[in-house]
Short mmCIF file of C-alpha atoms in Angstrom, two decimals:
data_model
loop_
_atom_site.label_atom_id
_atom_site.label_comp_id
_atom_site.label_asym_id
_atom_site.label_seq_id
_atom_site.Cartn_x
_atom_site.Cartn_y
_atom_site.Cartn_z
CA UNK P 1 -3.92 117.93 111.01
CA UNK P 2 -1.14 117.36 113.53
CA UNK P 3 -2.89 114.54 114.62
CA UNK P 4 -3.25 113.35 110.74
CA UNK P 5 1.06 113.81 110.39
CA UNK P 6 2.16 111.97 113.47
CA UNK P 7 0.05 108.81 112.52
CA UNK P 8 1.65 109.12 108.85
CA UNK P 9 4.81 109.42 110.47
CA UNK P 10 4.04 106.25 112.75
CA UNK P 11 3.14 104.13 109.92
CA UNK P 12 6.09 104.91 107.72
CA UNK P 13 8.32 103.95 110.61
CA UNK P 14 6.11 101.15 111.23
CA UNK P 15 6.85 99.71 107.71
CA UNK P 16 10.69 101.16 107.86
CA UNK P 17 10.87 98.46 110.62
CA UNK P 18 9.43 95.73 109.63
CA UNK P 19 11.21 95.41 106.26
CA UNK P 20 14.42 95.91 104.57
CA UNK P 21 15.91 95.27 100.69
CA UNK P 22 19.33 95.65 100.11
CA UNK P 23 21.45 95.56 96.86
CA UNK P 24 24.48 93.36 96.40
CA UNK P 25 27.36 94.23 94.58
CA UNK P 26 29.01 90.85 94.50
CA UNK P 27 32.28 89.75 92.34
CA UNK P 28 30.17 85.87 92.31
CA UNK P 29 27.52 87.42 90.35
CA UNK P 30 27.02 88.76 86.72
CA UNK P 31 24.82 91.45 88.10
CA UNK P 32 23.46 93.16 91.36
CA UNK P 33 21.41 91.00 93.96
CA UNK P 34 18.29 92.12 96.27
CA UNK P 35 17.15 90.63 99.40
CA UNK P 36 13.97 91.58 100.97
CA UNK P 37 14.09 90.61 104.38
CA UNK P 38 11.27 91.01 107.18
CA UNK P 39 12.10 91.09 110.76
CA UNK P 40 9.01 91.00 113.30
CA UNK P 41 7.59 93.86 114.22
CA UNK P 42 7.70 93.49 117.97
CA UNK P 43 11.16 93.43 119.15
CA UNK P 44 12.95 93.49 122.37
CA UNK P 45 16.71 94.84 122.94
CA UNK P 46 18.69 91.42 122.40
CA UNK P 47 16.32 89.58 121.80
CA UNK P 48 17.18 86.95 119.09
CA UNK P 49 14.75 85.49 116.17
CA UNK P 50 14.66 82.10 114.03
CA UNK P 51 15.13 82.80 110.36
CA UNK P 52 13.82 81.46 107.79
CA UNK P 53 15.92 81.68 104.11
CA UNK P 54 13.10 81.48 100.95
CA UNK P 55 14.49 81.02 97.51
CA UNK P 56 11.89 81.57 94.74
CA UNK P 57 11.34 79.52 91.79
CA UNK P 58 12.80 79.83 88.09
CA UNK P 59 12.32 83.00 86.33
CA UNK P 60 10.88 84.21 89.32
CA UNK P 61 12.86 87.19 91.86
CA UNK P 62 12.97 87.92 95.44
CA UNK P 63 9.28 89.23 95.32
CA UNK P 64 7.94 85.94 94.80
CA UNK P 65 7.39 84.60 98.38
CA UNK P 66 5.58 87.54 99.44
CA UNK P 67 3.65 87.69 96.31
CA UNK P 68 2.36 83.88 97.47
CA UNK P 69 2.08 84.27 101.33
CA UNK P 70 2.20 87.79 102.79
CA UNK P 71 5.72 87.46 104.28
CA UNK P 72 5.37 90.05 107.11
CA UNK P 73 2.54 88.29 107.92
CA UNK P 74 4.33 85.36 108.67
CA UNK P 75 7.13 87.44 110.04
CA UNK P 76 4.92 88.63 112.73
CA UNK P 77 2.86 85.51 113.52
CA UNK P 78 5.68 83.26 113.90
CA UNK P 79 8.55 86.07 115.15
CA UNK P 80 11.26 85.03 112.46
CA UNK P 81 12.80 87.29 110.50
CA UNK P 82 12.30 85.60 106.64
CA UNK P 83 14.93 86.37 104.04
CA UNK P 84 14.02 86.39 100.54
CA UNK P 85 17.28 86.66 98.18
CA UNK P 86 17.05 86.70 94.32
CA UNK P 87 18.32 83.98 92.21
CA UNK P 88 18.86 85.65 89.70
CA UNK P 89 16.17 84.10 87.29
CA UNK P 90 17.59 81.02 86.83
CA UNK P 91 21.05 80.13 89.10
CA UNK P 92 20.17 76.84 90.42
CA UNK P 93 21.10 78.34 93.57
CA UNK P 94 24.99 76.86 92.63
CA UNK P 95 28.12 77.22 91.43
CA UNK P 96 28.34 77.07 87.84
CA UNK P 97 31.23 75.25 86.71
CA UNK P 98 31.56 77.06 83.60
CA UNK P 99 30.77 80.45 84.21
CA UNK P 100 32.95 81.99 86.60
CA UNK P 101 30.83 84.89 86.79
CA UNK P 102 27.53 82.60 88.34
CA UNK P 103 28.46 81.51 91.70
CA UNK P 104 25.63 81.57 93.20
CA UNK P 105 26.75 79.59 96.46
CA UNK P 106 30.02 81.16 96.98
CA UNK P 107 27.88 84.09 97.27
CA UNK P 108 25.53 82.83 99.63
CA UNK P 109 27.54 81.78 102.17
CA UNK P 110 30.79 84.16 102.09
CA UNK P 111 28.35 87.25 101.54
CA UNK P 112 24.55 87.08 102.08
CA UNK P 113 24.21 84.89 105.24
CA UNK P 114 27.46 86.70 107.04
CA UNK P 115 25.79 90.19 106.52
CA UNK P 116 22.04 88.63 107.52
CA UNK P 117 23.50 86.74 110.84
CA UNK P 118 25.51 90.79 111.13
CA UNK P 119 22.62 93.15 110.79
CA UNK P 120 19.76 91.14 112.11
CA UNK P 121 19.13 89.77 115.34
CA UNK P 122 19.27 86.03 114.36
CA UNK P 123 19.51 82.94 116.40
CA UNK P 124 22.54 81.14 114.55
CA UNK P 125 21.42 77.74 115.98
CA UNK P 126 17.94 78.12 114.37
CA UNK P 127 18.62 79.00 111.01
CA UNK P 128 16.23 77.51 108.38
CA UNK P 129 16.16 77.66 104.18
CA UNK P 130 13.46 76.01 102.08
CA UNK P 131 12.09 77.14 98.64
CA UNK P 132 10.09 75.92 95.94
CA UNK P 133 10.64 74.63 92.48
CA UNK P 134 14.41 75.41 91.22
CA UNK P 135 14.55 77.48 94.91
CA UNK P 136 13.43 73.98 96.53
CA UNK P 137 16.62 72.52 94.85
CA UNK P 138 18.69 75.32 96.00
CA UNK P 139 17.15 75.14 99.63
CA UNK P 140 18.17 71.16 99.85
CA UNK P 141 21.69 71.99 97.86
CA UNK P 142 22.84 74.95 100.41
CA UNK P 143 21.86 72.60 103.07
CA UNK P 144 23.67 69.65 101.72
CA UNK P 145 26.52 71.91 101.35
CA UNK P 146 27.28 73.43 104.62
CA UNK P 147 24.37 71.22 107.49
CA UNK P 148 26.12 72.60 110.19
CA UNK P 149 25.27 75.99 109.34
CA UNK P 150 21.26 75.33 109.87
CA UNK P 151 18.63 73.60 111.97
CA UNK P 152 16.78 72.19 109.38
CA UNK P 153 16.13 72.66 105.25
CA UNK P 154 13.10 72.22 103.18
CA UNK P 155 11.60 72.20 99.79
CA UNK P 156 8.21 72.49 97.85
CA UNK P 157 7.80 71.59 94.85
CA UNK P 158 11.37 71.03 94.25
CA UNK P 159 12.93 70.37 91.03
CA UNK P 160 15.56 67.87 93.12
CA UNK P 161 16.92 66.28 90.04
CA UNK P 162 18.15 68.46 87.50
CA UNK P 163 17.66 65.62 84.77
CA UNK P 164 13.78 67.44 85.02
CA UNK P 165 15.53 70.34 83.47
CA UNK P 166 17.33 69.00 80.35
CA UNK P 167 17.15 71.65 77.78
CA UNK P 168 15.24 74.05 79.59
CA UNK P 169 14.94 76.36 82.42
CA UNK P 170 18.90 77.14 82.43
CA UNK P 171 20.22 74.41 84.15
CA UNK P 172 22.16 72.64 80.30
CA UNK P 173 23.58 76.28 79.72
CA UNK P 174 24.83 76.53 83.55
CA UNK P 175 26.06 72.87 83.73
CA UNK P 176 27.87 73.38 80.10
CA UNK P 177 25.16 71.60 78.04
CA UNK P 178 26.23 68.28 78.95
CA UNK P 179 24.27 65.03 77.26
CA UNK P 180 21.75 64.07 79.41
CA UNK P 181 23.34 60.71 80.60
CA UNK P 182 26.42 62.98 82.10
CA UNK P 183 27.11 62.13 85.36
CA UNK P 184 27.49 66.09 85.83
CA UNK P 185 23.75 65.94 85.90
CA UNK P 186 23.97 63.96 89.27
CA UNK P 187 27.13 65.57 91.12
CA UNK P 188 24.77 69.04 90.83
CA UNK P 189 21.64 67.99 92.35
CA UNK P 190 20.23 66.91 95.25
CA UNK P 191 19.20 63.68 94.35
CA UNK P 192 22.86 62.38 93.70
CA UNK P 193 23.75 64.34 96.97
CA UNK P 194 21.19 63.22 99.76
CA UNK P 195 23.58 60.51 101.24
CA UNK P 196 25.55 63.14 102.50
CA UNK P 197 22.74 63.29 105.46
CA UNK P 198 22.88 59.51 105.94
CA UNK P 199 24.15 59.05 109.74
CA UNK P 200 23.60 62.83 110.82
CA UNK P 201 20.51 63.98 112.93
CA UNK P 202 19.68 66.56 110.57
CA UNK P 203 15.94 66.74 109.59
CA UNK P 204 14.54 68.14 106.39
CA UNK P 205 11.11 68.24 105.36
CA UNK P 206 9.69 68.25 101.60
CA UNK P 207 6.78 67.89 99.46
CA UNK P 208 5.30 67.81 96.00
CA UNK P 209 1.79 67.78 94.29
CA UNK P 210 0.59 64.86 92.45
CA UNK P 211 -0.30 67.10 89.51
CA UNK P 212 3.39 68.48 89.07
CA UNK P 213 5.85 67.81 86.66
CA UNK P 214 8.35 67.09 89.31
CA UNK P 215 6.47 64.18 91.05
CA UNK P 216 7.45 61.17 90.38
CA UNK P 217 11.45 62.74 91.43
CA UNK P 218 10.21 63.85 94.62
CA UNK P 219 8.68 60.31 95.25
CA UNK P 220 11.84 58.77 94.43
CA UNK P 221 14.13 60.48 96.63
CA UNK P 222 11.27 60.03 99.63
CA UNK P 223 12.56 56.20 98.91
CA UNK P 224 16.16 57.22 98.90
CA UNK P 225 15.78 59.07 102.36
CA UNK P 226 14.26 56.07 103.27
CA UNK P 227 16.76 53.04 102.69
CA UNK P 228 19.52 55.91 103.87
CA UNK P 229 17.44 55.93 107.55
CA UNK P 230 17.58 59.90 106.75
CA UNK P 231 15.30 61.84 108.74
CA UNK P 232 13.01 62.87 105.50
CA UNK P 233 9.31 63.96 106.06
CA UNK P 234 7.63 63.93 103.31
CA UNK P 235 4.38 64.99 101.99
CA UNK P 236 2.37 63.85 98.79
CA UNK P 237 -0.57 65.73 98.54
CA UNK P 238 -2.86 67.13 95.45
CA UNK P 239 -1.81 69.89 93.69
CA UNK P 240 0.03 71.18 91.02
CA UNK P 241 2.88 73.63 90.17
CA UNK P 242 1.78 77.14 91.03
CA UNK P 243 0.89 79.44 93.78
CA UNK P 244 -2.24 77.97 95.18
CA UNK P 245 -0.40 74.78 95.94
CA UNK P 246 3.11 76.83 97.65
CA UNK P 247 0.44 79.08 99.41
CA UNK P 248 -0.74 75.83 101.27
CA UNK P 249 2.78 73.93 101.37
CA UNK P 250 5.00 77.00 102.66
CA UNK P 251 2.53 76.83 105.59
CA UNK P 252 2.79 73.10 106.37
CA UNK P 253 6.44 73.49 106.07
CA UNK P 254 6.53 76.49 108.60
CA UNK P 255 5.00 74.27 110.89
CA UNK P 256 7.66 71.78 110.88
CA UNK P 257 10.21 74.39 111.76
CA UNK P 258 8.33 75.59 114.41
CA UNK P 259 8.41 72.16 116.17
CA UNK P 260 12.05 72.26 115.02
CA UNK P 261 12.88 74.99 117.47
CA UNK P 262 12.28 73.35 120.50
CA UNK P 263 14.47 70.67 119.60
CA UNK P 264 18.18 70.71 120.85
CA UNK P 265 20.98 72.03 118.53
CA UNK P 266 22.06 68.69 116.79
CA UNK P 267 25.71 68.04 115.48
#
């Protein structure tokens, strides 16, 4: 029996560990925010870790990720610690311009990635976000936004020109239902925003499957990146929208950061 306890006891430490979700009260958000993060399981005093920010997909939460790839799995195998924030169903992952009480970024970068870089043992000069579907938008936006603050960005599946979304998945109501030929459309998304890497070293990595709805967008900005001379891998593959086809991508894309890492910090 005592035997029985002290391995119960083990585990639930074990697991403690490994794995963390904490609640945010922020004034940039209508509601309260949760972050599941997962830090490796073997760790040294001082020892710092890559991380790796995942933003989920619309209507989805910050259980998505693991739902699709076992994230202490990948915790462990590739010793990062993974965030996984909540975008609140459908935030675009930005600052809404007409609802004061959705800003998303503002919250992201004055409150969630202070506290991560705070309570986690994180190497600040390998920092990576990626994400898939409206979370592949808001991986390539954050990055867009603020380059200096990461090694590298990514995006699966992304939905990289919010024109994909008129008059559904919340992006008219967050943008202020604009017409679709608004040029609001383009100062939002990443696809009006991607010269903003032209001339910097900064390398970003994306992908869609031929099947998906957001194609033909992803192949157009791959020729965008392209006459900018932006440092854009990009891979067209078969698939479609759904988990099978992130389950395979988020793995590909994990890859890339790894050979990221032994890069030198660029400017």
């Amino acid at each position: 029996m005592k035997i029985f306890l002290l391995s119960l006891v083990s585990l639930i430490c074990f697991s403690a560990f490994g794995q963390k979700q904490i609640v945010f009260q922020s004034k940039n958000l209508p509601k309260p925010d949760t972050t599941w993060v997962f830090t490796p399981k073997k760790i040294s005093n001082g020892q710092k870790f890559p991380a790796v920010i995942l933003l989920h997909g619309w209507s989805g939460n910050y259980k998505q990720w693991n739902n699709i790839m076992d994230a202490q799995k990948y915790a462990d195998e590739y010793g990062y610690v993974l965030i996984c924030p909540d975008g609140l169903f459908d935030s675009w992952y930005l600052n809404s311009p007409v609802m004061p009480q959705n800003q998303y970024e503002s919250f992201f970068f004055d409150e969630l990635l202070p506290k991560m870089k705070t309570d986690y043992p994180i190497d600040s000069n390998h920092v990576f976000i990626t994400g898939l579907s409206m979370g592949g938008h808001g991986a390539l936006w954050l990055f867009l936004k603020h380059p200096e603050m990461f090694k590298s960005a990514g995006s699966t599946s992304g939905g990289i020109n919010l024109r994909d979304a008129y008059g559904k998945y919340g992006a008219s109501a967050l943008l202020g239902n604009p017409a679709k030929d608004s040029e609001i459309w383009d100062k939002y998304a990443v696809a009006g925003n991607i010269d903003k890497l032209a001339g910097t070293n900064k390398e970003i990595i994306f992908d869609c499957g031929a099947d998906d709805f957001f194609y033909q967008s992803n192949n157009k900005l791959k020729q965008k990146c392209d006459s900018l001379k932006i440092q854009a891998t990009y891979i067209s593959q078969p698939g479609a929208h759904n988990a099978a086809y992130w389950k395979k991508s988020i793995k590909q894309q994990f890859e890339f950061f790894q050979k990221q890492i032994s890069k030198p910090k660029t400017p």
